[in-house]
Tab-separated table of C-alpha atoms in Angstrom:
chain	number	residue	atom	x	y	z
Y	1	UNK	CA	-3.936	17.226	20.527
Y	2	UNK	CA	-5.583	14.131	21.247
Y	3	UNK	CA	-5.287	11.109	19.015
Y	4	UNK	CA	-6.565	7.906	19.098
Y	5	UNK	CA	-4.555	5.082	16.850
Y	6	UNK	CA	-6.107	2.059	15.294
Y	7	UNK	CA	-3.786	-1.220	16.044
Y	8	UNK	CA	-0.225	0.270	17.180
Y	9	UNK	CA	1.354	-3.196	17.167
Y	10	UNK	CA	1.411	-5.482	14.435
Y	11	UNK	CA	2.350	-5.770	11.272
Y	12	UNK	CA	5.716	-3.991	12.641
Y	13	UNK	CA	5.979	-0.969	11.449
Y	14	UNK	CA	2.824	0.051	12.780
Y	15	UNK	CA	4.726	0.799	15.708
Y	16	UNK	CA	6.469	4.170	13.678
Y	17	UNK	CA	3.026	5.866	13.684
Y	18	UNK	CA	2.515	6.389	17.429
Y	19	UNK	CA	6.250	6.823	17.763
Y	20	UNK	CA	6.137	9.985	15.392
Y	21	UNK	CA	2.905	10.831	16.826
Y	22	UNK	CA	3.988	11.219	20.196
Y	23	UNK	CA	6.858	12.949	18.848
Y	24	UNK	CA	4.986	16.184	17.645
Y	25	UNK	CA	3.948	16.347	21.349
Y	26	UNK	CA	0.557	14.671	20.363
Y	27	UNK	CA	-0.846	12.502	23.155
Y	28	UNK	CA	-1.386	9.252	21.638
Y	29	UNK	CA	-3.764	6.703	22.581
Y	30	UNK	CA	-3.736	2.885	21.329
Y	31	UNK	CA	-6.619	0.862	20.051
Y	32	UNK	CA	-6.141	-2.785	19.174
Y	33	UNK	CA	-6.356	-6.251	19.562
Y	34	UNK	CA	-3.008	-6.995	21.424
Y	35	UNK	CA	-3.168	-7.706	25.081
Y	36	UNK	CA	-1.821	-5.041	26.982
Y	37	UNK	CA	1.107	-6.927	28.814
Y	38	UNK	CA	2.084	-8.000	25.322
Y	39	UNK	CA	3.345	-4.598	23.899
Y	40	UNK	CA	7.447	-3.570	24.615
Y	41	UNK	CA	7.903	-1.160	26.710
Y	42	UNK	CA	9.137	1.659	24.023
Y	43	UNK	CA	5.693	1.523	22.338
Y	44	UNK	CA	3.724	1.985	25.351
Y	45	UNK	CA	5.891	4.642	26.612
Y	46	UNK	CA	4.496	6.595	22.983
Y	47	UNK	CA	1.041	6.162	24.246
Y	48	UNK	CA	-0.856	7.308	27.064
Y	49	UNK	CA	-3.319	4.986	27.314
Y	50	UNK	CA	-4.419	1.613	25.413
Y	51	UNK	CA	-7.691	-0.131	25.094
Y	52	UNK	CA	-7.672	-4.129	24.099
Y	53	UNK	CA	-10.732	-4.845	21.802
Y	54	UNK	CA	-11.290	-8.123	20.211
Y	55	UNK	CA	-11.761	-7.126	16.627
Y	56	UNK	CA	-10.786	-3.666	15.098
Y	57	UNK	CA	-13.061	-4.005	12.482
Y	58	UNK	CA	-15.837	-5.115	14.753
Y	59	UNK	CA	-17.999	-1.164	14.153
Y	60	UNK	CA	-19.693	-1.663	17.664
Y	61	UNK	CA	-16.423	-2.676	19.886
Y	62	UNK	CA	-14.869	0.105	18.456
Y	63	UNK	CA	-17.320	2.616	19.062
Y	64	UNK	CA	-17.631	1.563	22.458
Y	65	UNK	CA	-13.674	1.550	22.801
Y	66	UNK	CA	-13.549	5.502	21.459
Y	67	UNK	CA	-16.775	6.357	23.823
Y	68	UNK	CA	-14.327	4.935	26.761
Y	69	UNK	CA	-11.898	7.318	25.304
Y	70	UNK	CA	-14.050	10.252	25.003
Y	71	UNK	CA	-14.867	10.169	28.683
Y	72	UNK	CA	-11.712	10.397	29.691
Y	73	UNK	CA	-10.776	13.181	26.921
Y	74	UNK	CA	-11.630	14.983	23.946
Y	75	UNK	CA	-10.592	13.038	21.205
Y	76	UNK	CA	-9.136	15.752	18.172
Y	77	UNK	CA	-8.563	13.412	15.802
Y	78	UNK	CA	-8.732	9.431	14.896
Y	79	UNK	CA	-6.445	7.769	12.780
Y	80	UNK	CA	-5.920	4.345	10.872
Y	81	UNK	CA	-3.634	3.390	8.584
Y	82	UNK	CA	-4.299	-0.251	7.474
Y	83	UNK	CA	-7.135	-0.513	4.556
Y	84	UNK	CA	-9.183	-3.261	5.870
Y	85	UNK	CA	-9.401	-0.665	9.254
Y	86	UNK	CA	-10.636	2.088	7.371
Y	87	UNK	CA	-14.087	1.650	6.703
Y	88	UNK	CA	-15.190	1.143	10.443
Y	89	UNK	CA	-12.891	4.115	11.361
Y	90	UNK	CA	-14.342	6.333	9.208
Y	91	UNK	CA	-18.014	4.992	10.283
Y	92	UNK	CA	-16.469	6.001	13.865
Y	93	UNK	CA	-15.775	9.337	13.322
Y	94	UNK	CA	-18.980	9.928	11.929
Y	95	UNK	CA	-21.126	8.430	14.824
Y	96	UNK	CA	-18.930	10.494	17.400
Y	97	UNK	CA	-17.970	13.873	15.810
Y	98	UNK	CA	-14.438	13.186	15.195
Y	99	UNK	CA	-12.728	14.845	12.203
Y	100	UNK	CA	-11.081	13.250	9.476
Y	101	UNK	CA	-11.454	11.105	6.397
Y	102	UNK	CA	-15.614	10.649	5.842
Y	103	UNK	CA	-17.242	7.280	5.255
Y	104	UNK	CA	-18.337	9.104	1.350
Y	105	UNK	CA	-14.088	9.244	0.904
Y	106	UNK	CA	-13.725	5.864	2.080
Y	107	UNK	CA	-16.433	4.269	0.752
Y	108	UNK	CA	-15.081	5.778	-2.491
Y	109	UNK	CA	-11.633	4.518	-1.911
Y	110	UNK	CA	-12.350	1.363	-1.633
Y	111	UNK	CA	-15.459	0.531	-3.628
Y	112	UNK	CA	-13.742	0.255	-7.324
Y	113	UNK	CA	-16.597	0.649	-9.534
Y	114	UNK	CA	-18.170	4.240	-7.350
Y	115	UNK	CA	-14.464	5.416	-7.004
Y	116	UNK	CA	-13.457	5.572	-11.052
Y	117	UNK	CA	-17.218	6.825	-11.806
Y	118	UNK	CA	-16.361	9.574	-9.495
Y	119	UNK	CA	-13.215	10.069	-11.290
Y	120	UNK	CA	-14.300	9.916	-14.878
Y	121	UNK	CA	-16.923	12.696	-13.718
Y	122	UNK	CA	-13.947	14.621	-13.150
Y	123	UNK	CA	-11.692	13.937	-15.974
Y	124	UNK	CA	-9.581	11.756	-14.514
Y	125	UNK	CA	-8.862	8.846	-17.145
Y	126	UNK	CA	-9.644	5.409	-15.690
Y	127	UNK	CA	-10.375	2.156	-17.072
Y	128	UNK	CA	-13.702	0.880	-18.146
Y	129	UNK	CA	-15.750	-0.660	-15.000
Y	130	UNK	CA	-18.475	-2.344	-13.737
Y	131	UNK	CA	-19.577	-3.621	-10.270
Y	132	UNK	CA	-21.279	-6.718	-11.055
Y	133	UNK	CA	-23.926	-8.372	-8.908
Y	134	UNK	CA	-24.099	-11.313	-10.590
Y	135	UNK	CA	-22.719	-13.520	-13.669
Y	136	UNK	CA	-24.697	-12.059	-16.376
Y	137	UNK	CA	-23.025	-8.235	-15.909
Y	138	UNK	CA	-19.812	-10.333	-16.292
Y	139	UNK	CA	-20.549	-11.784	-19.370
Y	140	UNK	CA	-22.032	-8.498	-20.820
Y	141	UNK	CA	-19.406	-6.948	-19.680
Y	142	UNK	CA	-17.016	-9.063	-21.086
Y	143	UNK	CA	-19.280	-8.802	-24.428
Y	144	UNK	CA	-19.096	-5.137	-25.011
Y	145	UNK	CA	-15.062	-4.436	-23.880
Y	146	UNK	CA	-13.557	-7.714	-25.306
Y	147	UNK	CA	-10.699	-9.708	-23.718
Y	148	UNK	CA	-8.725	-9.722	-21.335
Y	149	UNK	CA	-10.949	-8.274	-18.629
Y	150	UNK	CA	-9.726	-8.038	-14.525
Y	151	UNK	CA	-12.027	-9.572	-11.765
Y	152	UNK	CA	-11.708	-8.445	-8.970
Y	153	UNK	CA	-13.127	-7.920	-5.161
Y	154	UNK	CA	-14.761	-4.550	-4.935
Y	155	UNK	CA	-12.875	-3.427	-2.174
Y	156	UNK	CA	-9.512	-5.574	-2.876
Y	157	UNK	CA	-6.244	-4.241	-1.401
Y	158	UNK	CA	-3.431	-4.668	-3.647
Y	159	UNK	CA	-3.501	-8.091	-5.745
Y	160	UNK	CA	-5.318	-9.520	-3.523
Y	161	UNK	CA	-8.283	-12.530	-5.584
Y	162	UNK	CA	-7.454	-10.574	-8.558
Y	163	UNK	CA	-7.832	-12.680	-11.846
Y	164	UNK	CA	-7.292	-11.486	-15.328
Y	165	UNK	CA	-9.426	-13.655	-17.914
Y	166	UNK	CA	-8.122	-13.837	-21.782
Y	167	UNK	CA	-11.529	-15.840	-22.773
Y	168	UNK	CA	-14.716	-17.558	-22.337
Y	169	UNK	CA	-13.341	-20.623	-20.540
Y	170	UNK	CA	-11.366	-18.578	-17.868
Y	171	UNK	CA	-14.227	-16.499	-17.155
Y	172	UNK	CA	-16.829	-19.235	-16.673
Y	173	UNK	CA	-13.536	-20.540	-14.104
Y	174	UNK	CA	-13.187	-17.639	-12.557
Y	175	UNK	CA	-16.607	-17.092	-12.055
Y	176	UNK	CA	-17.386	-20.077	-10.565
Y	177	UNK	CA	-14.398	-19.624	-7.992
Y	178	UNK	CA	-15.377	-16.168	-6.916
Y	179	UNK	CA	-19.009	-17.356	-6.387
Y	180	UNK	CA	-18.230	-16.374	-2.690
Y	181	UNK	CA	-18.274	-12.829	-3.463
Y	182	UNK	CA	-21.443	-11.205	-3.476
Y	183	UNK	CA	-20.449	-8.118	-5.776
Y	184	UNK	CA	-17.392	-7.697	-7.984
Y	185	UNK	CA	-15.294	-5.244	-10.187
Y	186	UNK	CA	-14.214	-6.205	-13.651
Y	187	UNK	CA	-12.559	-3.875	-15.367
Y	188	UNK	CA	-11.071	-3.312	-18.962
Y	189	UNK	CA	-7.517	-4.565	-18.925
Y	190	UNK	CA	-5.163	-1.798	-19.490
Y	191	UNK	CA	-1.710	-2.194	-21.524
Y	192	UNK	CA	1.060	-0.915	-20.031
Y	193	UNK	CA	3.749	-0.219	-16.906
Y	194	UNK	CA	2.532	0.039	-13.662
Y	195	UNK	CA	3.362	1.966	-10.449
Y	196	UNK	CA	2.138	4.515	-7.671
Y	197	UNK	CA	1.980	7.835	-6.488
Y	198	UNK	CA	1.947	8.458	-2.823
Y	199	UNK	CA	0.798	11.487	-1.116
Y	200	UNK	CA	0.465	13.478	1.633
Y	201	UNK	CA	-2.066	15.406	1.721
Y	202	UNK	CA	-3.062	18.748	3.920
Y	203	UNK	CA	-6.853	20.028	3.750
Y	204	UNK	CA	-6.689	18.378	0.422
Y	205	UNK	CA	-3.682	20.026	-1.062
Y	206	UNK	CA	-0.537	17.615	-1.548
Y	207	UNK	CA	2.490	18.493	0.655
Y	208	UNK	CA	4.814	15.703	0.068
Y	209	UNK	CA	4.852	13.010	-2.584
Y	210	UNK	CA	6.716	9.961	-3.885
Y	211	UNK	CA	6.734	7.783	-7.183
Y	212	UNK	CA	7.530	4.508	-7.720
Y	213	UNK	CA	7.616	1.802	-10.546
Y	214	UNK	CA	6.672	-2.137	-10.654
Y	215	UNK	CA	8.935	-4.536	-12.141
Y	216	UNK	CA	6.735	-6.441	-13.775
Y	217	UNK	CA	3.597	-5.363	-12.937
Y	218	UNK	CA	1.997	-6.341	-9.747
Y	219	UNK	CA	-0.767	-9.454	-11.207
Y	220	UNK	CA	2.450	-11.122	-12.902
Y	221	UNK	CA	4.513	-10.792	-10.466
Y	222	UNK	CA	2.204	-12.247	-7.877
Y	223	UNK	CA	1.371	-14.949	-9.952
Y	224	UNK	CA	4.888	-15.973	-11.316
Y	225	UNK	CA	7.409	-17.860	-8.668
Y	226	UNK	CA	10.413	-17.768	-10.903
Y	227	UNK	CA	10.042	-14.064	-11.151
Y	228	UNK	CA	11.906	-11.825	-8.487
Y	229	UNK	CA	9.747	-8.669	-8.455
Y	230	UNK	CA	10.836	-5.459	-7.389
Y	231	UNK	CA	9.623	-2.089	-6.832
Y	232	UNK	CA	11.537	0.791	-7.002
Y	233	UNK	CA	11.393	4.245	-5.803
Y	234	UNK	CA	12.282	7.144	-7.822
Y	235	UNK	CA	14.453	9.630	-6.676
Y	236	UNK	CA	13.539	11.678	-10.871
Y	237	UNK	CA	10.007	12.440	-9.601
Y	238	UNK	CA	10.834	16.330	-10.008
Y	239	UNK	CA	11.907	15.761	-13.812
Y	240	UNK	CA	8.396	16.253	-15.619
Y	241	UNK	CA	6.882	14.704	-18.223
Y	242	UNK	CA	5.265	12.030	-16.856
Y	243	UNK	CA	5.563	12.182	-13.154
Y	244	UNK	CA	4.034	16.286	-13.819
Y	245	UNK	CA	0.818	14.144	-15.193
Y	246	UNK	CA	0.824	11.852	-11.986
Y	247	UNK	CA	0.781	15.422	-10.098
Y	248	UNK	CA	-1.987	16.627	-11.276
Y	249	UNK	CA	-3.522	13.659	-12.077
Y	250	UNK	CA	-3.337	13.038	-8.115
Y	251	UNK	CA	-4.671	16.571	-7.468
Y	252	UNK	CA	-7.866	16.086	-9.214
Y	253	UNK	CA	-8.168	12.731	-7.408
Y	254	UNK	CA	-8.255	14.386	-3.859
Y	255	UNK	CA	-10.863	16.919	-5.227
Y	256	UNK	CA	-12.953	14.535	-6.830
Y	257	UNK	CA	-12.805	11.936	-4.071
Y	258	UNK	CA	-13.064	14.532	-1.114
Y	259	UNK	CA	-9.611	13.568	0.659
Y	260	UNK	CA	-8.577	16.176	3.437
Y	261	UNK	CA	-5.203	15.801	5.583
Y	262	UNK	CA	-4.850	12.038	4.992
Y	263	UNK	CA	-2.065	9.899	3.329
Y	264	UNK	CA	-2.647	8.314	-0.434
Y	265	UNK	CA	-1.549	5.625	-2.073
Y	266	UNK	CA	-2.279	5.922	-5.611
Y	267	UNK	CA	-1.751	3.157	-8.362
Y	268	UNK	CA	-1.625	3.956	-12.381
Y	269	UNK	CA	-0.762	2.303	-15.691
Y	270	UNK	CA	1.052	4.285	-19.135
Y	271	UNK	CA	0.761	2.899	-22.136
Y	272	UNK	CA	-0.480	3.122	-25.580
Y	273	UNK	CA	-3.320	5.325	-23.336
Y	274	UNK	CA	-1.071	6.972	-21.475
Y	275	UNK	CA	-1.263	8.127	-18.189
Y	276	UNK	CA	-4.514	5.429	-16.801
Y	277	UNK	CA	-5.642	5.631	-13.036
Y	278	UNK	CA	-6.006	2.072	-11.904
Y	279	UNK	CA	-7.063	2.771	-7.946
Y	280	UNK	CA	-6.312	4.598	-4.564
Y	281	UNK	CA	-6.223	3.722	-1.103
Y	282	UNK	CA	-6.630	6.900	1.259
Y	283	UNK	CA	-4.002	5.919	3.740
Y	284	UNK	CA	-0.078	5.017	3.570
Y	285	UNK	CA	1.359	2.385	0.871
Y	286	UNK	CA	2.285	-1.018	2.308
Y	287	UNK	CA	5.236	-3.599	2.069
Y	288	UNK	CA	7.482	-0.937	4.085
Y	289	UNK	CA	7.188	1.762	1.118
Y	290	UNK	CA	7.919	4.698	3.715
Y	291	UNK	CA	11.185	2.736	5.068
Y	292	UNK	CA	12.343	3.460	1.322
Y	293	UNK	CA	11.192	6.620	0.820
Y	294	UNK	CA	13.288	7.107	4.412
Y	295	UNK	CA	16.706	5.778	2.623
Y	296	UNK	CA	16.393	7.528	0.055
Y	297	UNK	CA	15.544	11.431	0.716
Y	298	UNK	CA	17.211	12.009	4.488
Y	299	UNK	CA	14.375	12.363	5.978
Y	300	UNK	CA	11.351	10.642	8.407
Y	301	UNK	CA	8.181	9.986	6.257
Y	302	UNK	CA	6.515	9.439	9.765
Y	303	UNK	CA	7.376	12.432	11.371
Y	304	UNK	CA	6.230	14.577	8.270
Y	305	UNK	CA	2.912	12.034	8.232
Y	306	UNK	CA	2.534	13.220	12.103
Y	307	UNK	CA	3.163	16.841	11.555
Y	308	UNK	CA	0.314	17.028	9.274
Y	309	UNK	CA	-2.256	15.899	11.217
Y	310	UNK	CA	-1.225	17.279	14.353
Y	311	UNK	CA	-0.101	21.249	12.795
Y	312	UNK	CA	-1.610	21.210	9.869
Y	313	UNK	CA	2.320	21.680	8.385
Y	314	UNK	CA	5.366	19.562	6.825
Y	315	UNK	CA	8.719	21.167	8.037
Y	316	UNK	CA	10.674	18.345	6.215
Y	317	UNK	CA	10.812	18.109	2.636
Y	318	UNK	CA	12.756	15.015	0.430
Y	319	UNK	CA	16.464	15.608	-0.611
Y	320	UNK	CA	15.732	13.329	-3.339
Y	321	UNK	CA	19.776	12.077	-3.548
Y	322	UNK	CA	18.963	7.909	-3.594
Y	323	UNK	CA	16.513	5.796	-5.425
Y	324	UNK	CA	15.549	3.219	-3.472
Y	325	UNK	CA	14.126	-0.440	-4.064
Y	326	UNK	CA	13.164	-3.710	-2.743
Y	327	UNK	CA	13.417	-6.950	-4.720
Y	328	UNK	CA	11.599	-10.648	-3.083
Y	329	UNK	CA	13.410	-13.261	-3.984
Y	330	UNK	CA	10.998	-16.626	-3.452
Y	331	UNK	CA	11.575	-19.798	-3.009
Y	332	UNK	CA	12.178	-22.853	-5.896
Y	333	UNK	CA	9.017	-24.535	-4.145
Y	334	UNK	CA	6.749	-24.597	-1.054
Y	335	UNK	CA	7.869	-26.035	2.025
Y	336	UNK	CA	10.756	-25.228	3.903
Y	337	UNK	CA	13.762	-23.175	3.523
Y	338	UNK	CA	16.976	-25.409	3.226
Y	339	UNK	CA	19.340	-22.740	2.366
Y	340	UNK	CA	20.783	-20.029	0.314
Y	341	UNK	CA	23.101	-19.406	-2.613
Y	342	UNK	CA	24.418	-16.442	-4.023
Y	343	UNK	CA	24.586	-13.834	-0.657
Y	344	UNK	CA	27.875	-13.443	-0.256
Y	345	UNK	CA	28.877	-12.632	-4.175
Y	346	UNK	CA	25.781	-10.085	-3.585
Y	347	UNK	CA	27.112	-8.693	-0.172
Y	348	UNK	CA	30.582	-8.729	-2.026
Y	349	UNK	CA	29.340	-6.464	-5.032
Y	350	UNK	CA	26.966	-4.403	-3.450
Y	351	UNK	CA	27.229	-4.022	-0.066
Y	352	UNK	CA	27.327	-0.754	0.546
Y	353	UNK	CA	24.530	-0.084	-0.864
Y	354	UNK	CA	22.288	-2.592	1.046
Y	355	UNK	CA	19.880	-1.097	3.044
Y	356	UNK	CA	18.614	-3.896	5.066
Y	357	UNK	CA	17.464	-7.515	4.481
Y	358	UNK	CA	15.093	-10.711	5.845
Y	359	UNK	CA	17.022	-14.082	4.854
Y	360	UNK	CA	15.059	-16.231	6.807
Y	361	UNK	CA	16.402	-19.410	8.529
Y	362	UNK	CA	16.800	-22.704	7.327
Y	363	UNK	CA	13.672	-24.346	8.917
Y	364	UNK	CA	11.588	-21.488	8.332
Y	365	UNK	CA	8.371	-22.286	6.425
Y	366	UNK	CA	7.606	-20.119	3.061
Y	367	UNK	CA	4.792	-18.729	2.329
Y	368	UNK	CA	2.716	-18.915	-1.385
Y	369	UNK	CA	3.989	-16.430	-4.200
Y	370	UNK	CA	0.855	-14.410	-3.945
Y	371	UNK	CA	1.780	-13.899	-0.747
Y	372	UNK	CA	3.380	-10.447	-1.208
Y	373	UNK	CA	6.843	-8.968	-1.830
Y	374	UNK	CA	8.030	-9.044	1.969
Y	375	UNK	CA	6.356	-12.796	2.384
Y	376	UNK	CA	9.950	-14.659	1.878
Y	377	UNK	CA	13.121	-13.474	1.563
Y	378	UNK	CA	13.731	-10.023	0.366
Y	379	UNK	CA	16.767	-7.004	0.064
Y	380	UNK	CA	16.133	-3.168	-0.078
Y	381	UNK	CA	18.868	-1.074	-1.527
Y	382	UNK	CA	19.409	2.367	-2.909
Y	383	UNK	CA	21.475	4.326	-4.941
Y	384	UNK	CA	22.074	7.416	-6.529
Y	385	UNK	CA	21.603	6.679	-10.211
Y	386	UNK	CA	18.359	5.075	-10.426
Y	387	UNK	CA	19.263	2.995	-13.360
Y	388	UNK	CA	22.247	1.399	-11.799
Y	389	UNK	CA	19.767	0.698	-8.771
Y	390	UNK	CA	17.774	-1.451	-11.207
Y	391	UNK	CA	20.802	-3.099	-12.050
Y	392	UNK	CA	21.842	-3.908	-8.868
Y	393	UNK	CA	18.358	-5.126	-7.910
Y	394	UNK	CA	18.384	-7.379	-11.252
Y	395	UNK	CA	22.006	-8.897	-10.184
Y	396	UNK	CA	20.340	-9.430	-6.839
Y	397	UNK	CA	17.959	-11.469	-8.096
Y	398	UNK	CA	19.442	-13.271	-10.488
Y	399	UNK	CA	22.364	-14.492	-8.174
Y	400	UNK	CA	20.443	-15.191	-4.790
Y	401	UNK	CA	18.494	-18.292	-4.687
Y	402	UNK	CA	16.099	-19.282	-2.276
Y	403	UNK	CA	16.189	-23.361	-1.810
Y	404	UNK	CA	13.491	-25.411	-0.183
Y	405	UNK	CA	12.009	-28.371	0.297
């Protein structure tokens, strides 16, 4: 099988799709914006052959690019893995006959307001939404549901420009400061804990799957510096109850949405509500979420990833013996990193159970708050018991600090 990957080289771990890729015996070849002579030698030993474009969201370099491709060989199959890659990808496939996810799927993925209509339409319990066009929806919006209310980009990754509003004088603020925006989602706000369900899917059926939990939930803890926020992967995902809701909660989502052989990353909220779905991206979580799922079941999230696309098949399955979790620890301020206290009581306590870790340099410059869990400093661990993980995560947190200046 032929594949052709979207960006092979950066953000890191990008690298681990080709690698398992060409490990199925699939011949892989690279698209992305990297020079050639730039990429190590182990990555371009995984691929066959590259192509250099200047944008990979630029629709028209990349269908040029794949044409290149498909004159030199049939192309079976074209995969991306980053959201902001998705749409053109999918708008690729289309123009050249390639399977895989369709521009419907992703539009519906990633356009908040279509994708929970869809839902709803299918039973699937979502939060109130509109996609607003200008200020007036907002304020009707805002009118009918009450406060607090989420604004947000319609096709936001993550956190990313999301703002919730408790009243009239934050939304007329946060109006004015999205004015860029030619179309947002607002949404009701939803009470409760938050997490995500990811997937791997096979002709639409889910093979393999993962659950993890925010602590707090993601808009706090992207807003809040004092905060360490964590996530934590479950290793109790086979217990029922709730995580037998996220299952087939996530099985009507692939129907409804049209998702083939593709990997999910699902968000929710339970509450007072219960079980809400908040949104999906059709392609693999972020913030290193399959390095965890890795440490934690004895097994390559990758490989089983590559499997499925290439056979149609998963020959690996999740021993489920560790939770495993990552907690950021930020800086006291913005500037630059003057040192640390607090690693060696944590490497003292718990270092066997330390996965891996980024303590960056003194020197280094941090980066904002909002920046994201991995932006700073950061340690992934795991454990058997996944309560004492949270423990260990909170002691991690509470001991290491990050000084700067």
């Amino acid at each position: 099988m032929n594949i052709v990957f979207v960006e092979p080289h950066f953000p890191r771990n990008q690298r681990e799709f080709p690698r398992a890729l060409a490990g199925t015996g699939a011949t892989v070849i690279g698209i992305g914006e990297t020079p050639l002579d730039y990429l190590d030698d182990q990555l371009k030993d995984w691929m066959v052959h590259y192509e250099q474009v200047g944008s990979v969201t630029d629709l028209h370099q990349m269908t040029e690019a794949v044409r290149r491709v498909q004159g030199m060989v049939w192309v079976d199959r074209l995969e991306s893995t980053i959201e902001s890659h998705q749409m053109v990808a999918a708008q690729v496939r289309e123009a050249l006959g390639i399977p895989g996810t369709s521009v419907r799927t992703t539009w519906l993925c990633r356009d908040k307001p279509s994708m929970k209509e869809a839902l709803r339409r299918a039973g699937v319990r979502t939060a109130a939404t509109v996609g607003a066009d200008d200020a007036q929806q907002v304020w009707d919006f805002a009118r009918e549901h009450g406060y607090p209310i989420i604004l947000k980009p319609r096709d936001a990754a993550g956190a990313a420009d999301t703002r919730r509003v408790d009243d009239d004088s934050q939304l007329a603020a946060a109006l004015d400061s999205m004015g860029h925006y030619s179309s947002i989602a607002v949404e009701e706000f939803i009470e409760g804990h938050e997490g995500f369900y990811d997937t791997v899917s096979i002709d639409g059926q889910i093979e393999l799957d993962f659950a993890s939990h925010y602590y707090p939930n993601v808009l706090e803890a992207m807003r809040t510096r004092w905060i360490s926020p964590q996530f934590v992967a479950t290793n109790r995902v086979d217990g029922g109850g709730l995580y037998d809701e996220m299952r087939e909660m996530g099985t009507r989502v692939n129907a409804a949405l049209g998702i083939g052989t593709s990997a999910t990353h699902m968000e929710w909220f339970h509450g007072p509500k219960g079980l809400v779905f908040s949104e999906i991206g059709c392609r693999p979580p972020g913030v290193g979420c399959w390095d965890l799922y890795n440490a934690a079941n004895d097994m390559d999230v990758y490989a089983a990833w590559a499997e499925a696309v290439v056979h149609g098949r998963i020959s690996q399955q999740p021993s489920r013996s560790h939770s495993a979790g990552i907690v950021a620890l930020r800086p006291d301020q913005d500037g630059v990193i003057s040192g640390y206290t607090g690693l060696e009581e944590v490497e003292n306590r718990f270092g066997r159970w330390i996965i891996d870790a980024n303590v960056p340099v003194a020197g280094t410059g941090t980066q904002p708050v909002e920046a994201g869990f991995m932006a700073n400093a950061w340690v992934r661990m795991k454990h058997p018991d996944y309560d004492h993980l949270r423990f260990m995560l909170d002691e991690v947190g509470r001991v290491v600090q990050v000084h700067a200046g």
